[in-house]
């Protein structure tokens, strides 16, 4: 009898396991299973709302990788003290699960330091990597390894980086490693030297970078040539010898992979900068470059489907980009954006700067060939050709050209009406992108961020948790919970969302 | 031995069933369970994208009911032949699951008639109701009961309504029941009379409406006073004696409830009209009125949680509304919108029309008190008071006033620059809402629709199916599938989304 009983239980157990497994397969995926992902990716498109994603999708005529993930949510973004958030407060929310004030990095509203997902990953024995297309000490990346009350403390942030112990930093450079601008009272020597002393190998040459192999060395890599503010080029301006955001991401995966897994944050930071400047083509190309980075993680996920979680979000929308313009009514023609071959930044920094050197160029006629060459806008031609400028558009360009040649910038444009036109940017460059965007059927309302919710998507282990309507702080809390740090939440979540929404100006 | 074997199997089976059941409970809810909902609600906010929802949420300082539902998705909206959709093509997609051309109602691109969810519900023996805040023959409601190649065939649509056999129509009136404007060759007598002959009781008085009780009678109810184009008032202009969208919805639930269940579509149609006119306060109040209608369905769902499905979507975004304006940079102040006490429509139709009657009113000074009274904008006062107009704002109002007094409308404003300013609306009214919106930190890019994806939410039975990133056609296909019409899909879904996206201009 005893033997029979034992056999019966054995049979039953086998049968039950089979039934249990098939039930799980038949039903939808299990939310919050016991297993934690070994590989966690968090992608943040800075300034990337739904308009930015849809513009890029329309431009290439096929679905973005980030829009193809299995889970999708709508995410509110407000800061603790303002309805329209900033990158520091938003990144702190996404990195730590806590609402904070504008400008704060890794600290709550009372300046209490907070622990980020990346730091939690390190504590769990995972490796951690931070990648961005802007400077590596910029607000978004900084919120994952630094704790300072002002995002402008670039030296202090660089020191925090050097002391972070994170395994991989890739993308843009440092803005103030020598404490020349910040004049921090807590000077600890050159931050780059400190990083080296702490075991970081600094790599800037593309060949050397591409040849990197996994080792015990920590890596701090940035592209040799940096375009503006210590950042990578706009994707539209990228040259063969530059390391792209996708390459920094792919190398990160290669270097970080290890038996204990890793957490990697990748920021598409120049989407935001392009949108501040209302440059639609630059925004689209940087969104596509960001999506290419996502694709590397997605391919990795397909190879490790049961061990990987990918979350793709934005920190806020920038520019009030809309896929419709009064002048073009119901029509769109995104193909005209193909005519733009340089970003507003490169046009101003290189082409216009060179042009201004010649005294005889002070007349509007002189700039016309360059406008046609770099933006495709024509001064003559039939009415059939949508690239031929209308007389009122030429008037706008003429006024902008005159202001550009006079060297007007934000400092000089206190006149609110002038600010509405140019937002403190080079007047000619921004008028060119405005006009070209409008011909595409795309328009803008601001040179700053806006408060419309953004979209989050996710794939992989427990990705279903990212379906729904939730706050940006929930992104961190969900990831922490999924990573197994959620049993006793690191930070008790206050009823932040509602409070902040009411309080936020 | 045999007996033991039998017992063993019995034990195993019981054990297995228990395990199976607990697996189902432990795992997330099963998508597409066998049960179909008895009550199906489809809410369509016309012109309601994420900005419209967030603006309303920010204005009242608490979460909208539609944002509190359990499931959320991102929905693409393009028409078969245009990137920026129109209400007819979008409503046909949402009602039938098929992409179609601009202007088509309940027909595919080849003008083949399509069956709507409401018609399928009727075939299944359920009751069907259609509610809208605009005219009952307008594009969105029409796509649920009519099949015509042009949304302007208002008489033909009215005849289709009279013949639909649907149980309840509520909201706005008919635009052309007597075939006076359309001159349809298929004249079948006055459509309202035809409806009565087909068993509809026509109700327009609020008292009579509120007293209606469930019966075998079919009901065609519209508010006695209609503001513009056969529509209900803007919520901002609504008077005590008017029937609200929420009241039409609540009465619909009461009248339609029956043992075989019902399908009800409710459209918030004037959100779109407010946004075409760039009237932020009117958009917010109509979005809130729409959310109040959703609340009635949500309360009903809470009473019948296992029998109800609610889906809330939009057909497209209108106006390129952004929650950020260049002039106010990072600041928002939605409280200033409290100062607007009438919609642009009522201001133009009633206040300005009365004002214009007096010859001495032709000077700008004469309109100032009315501007202050109805929009809160002041011509004198300290710089602290954000409601005091800046000199360049006063200049904009003066120019607009002069054009308004000269009777300029769309027909006269062929000048593209003038169109950018006023969009064919009364110049003074739209300049007033533009300026007030901008003070709130809200701005617009168009007087038409835009192509940014909208957000869909859902609650109730199988609501999980509405998580994700999907096309507007998928909304119909998901509902049909959930209603149990999905075993052999009514229409084979082509790879419409991708095709249309690439083809769409």
Short mmCIF file of C-alpha atoms in Angstrom, two decimals, chain A residues 1 4-5 7-9 11-13 15-17 19-20 22-24 26-31 50-51 53-55 57-58 60-63 67-74 76 78 82-86 276 317 319-334 390 392 395-396 410 413 415-417 419-420 438 441 443-455 467-470 497-498 500-505, chain B residues 1 4-5 7-9 11-13 15-17 19-20 22-24 26-31 50-51 53-55 57-58 60-63 67-74 76 78 82-86 276 317 319-334 390 392 395-396 410 413 415-417 419-420 438 441 443-455 467-470 497-498 500-505:
data_model
loop_
_atom_site.label_atom_id
_atom_site.label_comp_id
_atom_site.label_asym_id
_atom_site.label_seq_id
_atom_site.Cartn_x
_atom_site.Cartn_y
_atom_site.Cartn_z
CA UNK A 1 0.00 0.00 0.00
CA UNK A 4 1.18 2.47 -4.18
CA UNK A 5 0.54 5.65 -2.30
CA UNK A 7 3.49 6.12 -6.76
CA UNK A 8 0.07 7.78 -6.77
CA UNK A 9 1.48 10.99 -5.36
CA UNK A 11 1.80 10.53 -10.74
CA UNK A 12 -0.42 13.21 -9.38
CA UNK A 13 2.43 15.62 -8.98
CA UNK A 15 0.03 15.46 -13.86
CA UNK A 16 -0.52 18.59 -11.80
CA UNK A 17 2.69 20.21 -12.99
CA UNK A 19 -1.77 21.02 -16.05
CA UNK A 20 -0.34 24.00 -14.20
CA UNK A 22 -0.56 24.42 -19.67
CA UNK A 23 -2.88 26.69 -17.69
CA UNK A 24 -0.18 29.31 -17.62
CA UNK A 26 -3.41 29.09 -22.10
CA UNK A 27 -4.02 32.12 -19.91
CA UNK A 28 -2.36 35.46 -20.64
CA UNK A 29 1.11 35.98 -19.30
CA UNK A 30 1.51 36.07 -15.56
CA UNK A 31 2.07 39.51 -14.10
CA UNK A 50 3.74 60.83 -28.86
CA UNK A 51 4.16 63.51 -31.59
CA UNK A 53 7.44 59.13 -32.09
CA UNK A 54 4.65 59.41 -34.66
CA UNK A 55 6.61 61.93 -36.74
CA UNK A 57 7.21 56.59 -37.73
CA UNK A 58 5.48 58.53 -40.48
CA UNK A 60 10.12 56.18 -42.42
CA UNK A 61 6.70 54.68 -43.17
CA UNK A 62 7.01 51.76 -40.78
CA UNK A 63 6.46 51.00 -37.13
CA UNK A 67 6.09 51.01 -30.71
CA UNK A 68 6.22 47.27 -31.44
CA UNK A 69 6.84 46.19 -27.85
CA UNK A 70 4.06 44.20 -26.18
CA UNK A 71 3.08 46.58 -23.36
CA UNK A 72 2.08 50.25 -23.56
CA UNK A 73 1.16 52.85 -21.03
CA UNK A 74 0.33 56.53 -20.75
CA UNK A 76 2.09 61.65 -16.52
CA UNK A 78 4.61 66.75 -13.74
CA UNK A 82 5.62 72.59 -11.53
CA UNK A 83 3.04 71.23 -13.99
CA UNK A 84 5.56 71.32 -16.86
CA UNK A 85 8.47 69.22 -15.66
CA UNK A 86 12.20 69.56 -16.35
CA UNK A 276 13.71 73.04 -28.08
CA UNK A 317 7.29 66.29 -24.57
CA UNK A 319 8.21 72.03 -28.17
CA UNK A 320 4.50 71.32 -28.36
CA UNK A 321 5.17 69.51 -31.61
CA UNK A 322 1.95 68.90 -33.52
CA UNK A 323 1.43 66.80 -36.63
CA UNK A 324 -0.79 69.36 -38.28
CA UNK A 325 -0.35 73.02 -39.20
CA UNK A 326 -2.97 75.69 -39.85
CA UNK A 327 -1.42 76.62 -43.20
CA UNK A 328 -1.47 73.09 -44.59
CA UNK A 329 -4.86 72.32 -43.02
CA UNK A 330 -5.53 68.56 -43.37
CA UNK A 331 -2.49 67.83 -45.53
CA UNK A 332 0.91 66.41 -44.58
CA UNK A 333 4.00 65.99 -46.70
CA UNK A 334 6.82 64.64 -44.57
CA UNK A 390 5.60 82.22 -50.78
CA UNK A 392 5.24 86.17 -46.92
CA UNK A 395 9.59 88.26 -45.85
CA UNK A 396 9.95 86.14 -42.70
CA UNK A 410 18.42 85.42 -26.57
CA UNK A 413 15.63 89.66 -27.55
CA UNK A 415 10.90 91.90 -26.78
CA UNK A 416 8.25 89.21 -26.12
CA UNK A 417 7.09 89.25 -29.74
CA UNK A 419 11.01 85.82 -28.49
CA UNK A 420 7.86 84.20 -29.88
CA UNK A 438 5.19 73.86 -41.78
CA UNK A 441 2.43 69.82 -41.95
CA UNK A 443 4.19 72.90 -36.18
CA UNK A 444 5.29 73.94 -32.70
CA UNK A 445 3.91 76.02 -29.82
CA UNK A 446 6.93 76.43 -27.53
CA UNK A 447 10.71 76.43 -27.19
CA UNK A 448 10.39 74.65 -23.84
CA UNK A 449 8.77 71.47 -22.55
CA UNK A 450 5.03 70.80 -22.38
CA UNK A 451 2.89 68.88 -19.89
CA UNK A 452 1.06 66.42 -22.13
CA UNK A 453 1.52 62.83 -20.90
CA UNK A 454 4.02 60.71 -22.80
CA UNK A 455 3.86 57.05 -23.84
CA UNK A 467 0.28 48.63 -19.40
CA UNK A 468 -1.99 51.31 -17.96
CA UNK A 469 -2.13 54.98 -17.03
CA UNK A 470 0.50 55.82 -14.44
CA UNK A 497 0.74 62.29 -8.24
CA UNK A 498 -2.47 63.84 -7.05
CA UNK A 500 1.72 67.40 -7.20
CA UNK A 501 -0.92 67.79 -9.85
CA UNK A 502 -2.94 70.13 -7.70
CA UNK A 503 0.06 71.99 -6.36
CA UNK A 504 2.01 72.15 -9.62
CA UNK A 505 1.78 75.61 -11.07
CA UNK B 1 -5.64 -2.98 -9.05
CA UNK B 4 -6.90 1.62 -7.31
CA UNK B 5 -6.20 2.95 -10.75
CA UNK B 7 -9.29 6.10 -7.59
CA UNK B 8 -5.87 7.36 -8.53
CA UNK B 9 -7.26 9.00 -11.66
CA UNK B 11 -7.73 11.96 -7.13
CA UNK B 12 -5.44 13.23 -9.83
CA UNK B 13 -8.29 14.88 -11.71
CA UNK B 15 -6.03 17.79 -7.76
CA UNK B 16 -5.45 18.96 -11.30
CA UNK B 17 -8.67 20.96 -11.45
CA UNK B 19 -4.29 23.52 -9.49
CA UNK B 20 -5.71 24.71 -12.81
CA UNK B 22 -5.60 28.44 -8.74
CA UNK B 23 -3.22 29.01 -11.64
CA UNK B 24 -5.89 31.04 -13.36
CA UNK B 26 -2.81 33.63 -9.52
CA UNK B 27 -2.05 34.66 -13.08
CA UNK B 28 -3.43 37.88 -14.55
CA UNK B 29 -6.96 37.82 -15.87
CA UNK B 30 -7.56 35.70 -18.90
CA UNK B 31 -7.97 37.74 -22.07
CA UNK B 50 -4.06 63.33 -24.85
CA UNK B 51 -3.71 67.15 -24.63
CA UNK B 53 -7.76 65.02 -21.61
CA UNK B 54 -4.77 66.35 -19.68
CA UNK B 55 -6.00 69.95 -19.96
CA UNK B 57 -7.61 66.90 -15.73
CA UNK B 58 -5.29 69.76 -14.83
CA UNK B 60 -10.17 70.33 -12.20
CA UNK B 61 -7.09 69.03 -10.38
CA UNK B 62 -8.18 65.39 -10.23
CA UNK B 63 -8.11 62.34 -12.40
CA UNK B 67 -8.25 57.99 -17.15
CA UNK B 68 -9.08 55.82 -14.13
CA UNK B 69 -10.21 52.79 -16.13
CA UNK B 70 -8.04 49.68 -15.83
CA UNK B 71 -6.83 49.29 -19.42
CA UNK B 72 -5.08 51.85 -21.62
CA UNK B 73 -3.83 51.85 -25.17
CA UNK B 74 -2.30 54.14 -27.75
CA UNK B 76 -3.28 55.37 -34.44
CA UNK B 78 -4.91 57.73 -40.09
CA UNK B 82 -4.86 60.66 -45.69
CA UNK B 83 -2.43 60.78 -42.75
CA UNK B 84 -4.62 63.27 -40.89
CA UNK B 85 -8.00 61.59 -40.61
CA UNK B 86 -11.50 63.06 -40.62
CA UNK B 276 -11.29 73.66 -34.34
CA UNK B 317 -6.74 65.13 -31.96
CA UNK B 319 -6.15 71.85 -33.17
CA UNK B 320 -2.66 70.68 -32.26
CA UNK B 321 -3.43 71.69 -28.68
CA UNK B 322 -0.27 71.85 -26.59
CA UNK B 323 0.06 72.30 -22.84
CA UNK B 324 2.89 74.76 -23.15
CA UNK B 325 3.28 78.10 -24.94
CA UNK B 326 6.45 79.90 -26.02
CA UNK B 327 5.39 83.12 -24.29
CA UNK B 328 4.82 81.49 -20.89
CA UNK B 329 7.85 79.18 -21.26
CA UNK B 330 7.74 76.58 -18.45
CA UNK B 331 4.80 78.13 -16.62
CA UNK B 332 1.12 77.19 -16.65
CA UNK B 333 -1.82 78.96 -15.05
CA UNK B 334 -5.00 77.15 -15.97
CA UNK B 390 0.34 93.66 -22.91
CA UNK B 392 1.19 93.84 -28.38
CA UNK B 395 -2.71 95.53 -30.92
CA UNK B 396 -3.73 92.00 -31.89
CA UNK B 410 -13.46 82.54 -44.00
CA UNK B 413 -9.75 85.64 -45.89
CA UNK B 415 -4.75 85.74 -47.59
CA UNK B 416 -2.78 82.84 -46.07
CA UNK B 417 -1.35 85.01 -43.31
CA UNK B 419 -5.98 82.54 -42.28
CA UNK B 420 -3.13 81.65 -39.92
CA UNK B 438 -1.73 81.57 -24.01
CA UNK B 441 0.14 78.22 -20.99
CA UNK B 443 -1.41 76.96 -27.45
CA UNK B 444 -2.53 75.62 -30.84
CA UNK B 445 -1.00 74.91 -34.25
CA UNK B 446 -4.04 74.32 -36.46
CA UNK B 447 -7.75 74.88 -37.02
CA UNK B 448 -8.09 71.31 -38.31
CA UNK B 449 -7.26 67.83 -37.02
CA UNK B 450 -3.76 66.46 -36.40
CA UNK B 451 -2.29 62.98 -36.80
CA UNK B 452 -0.84 62.32 -33.36
CA UNK B 453 -2.13 59.00 -31.91
CA UNK B 454 -4.85 59.27 -29.30
CA UNK B 455 -5.37 57.30 -26.08
CA UNK B 467 -3.98 47.55 -23.51
CA UNK B 468 -1.34 48.04 -26.18
CA UNK B 469 -0.52 50.03 -29.29
CA UNK B 470 -3.11 49.48 -31.99
CA UNK B 497 -2.51 50.02 -40.85
CA UNK B 498 0.86 49.69 -42.50
CA UNK B 500 -2.50 53.20 -45.10
CA UNK B 501 0.37 54.69 -43.16
CA UNK B 502 2.69 54.51 -46.13
CA UNK B 503 0.05 55.58 -48.63
CA UNK B 504 -1.56 58.27 -46.50
CA UNK B 505 -0.43 61.66 -47.65
#
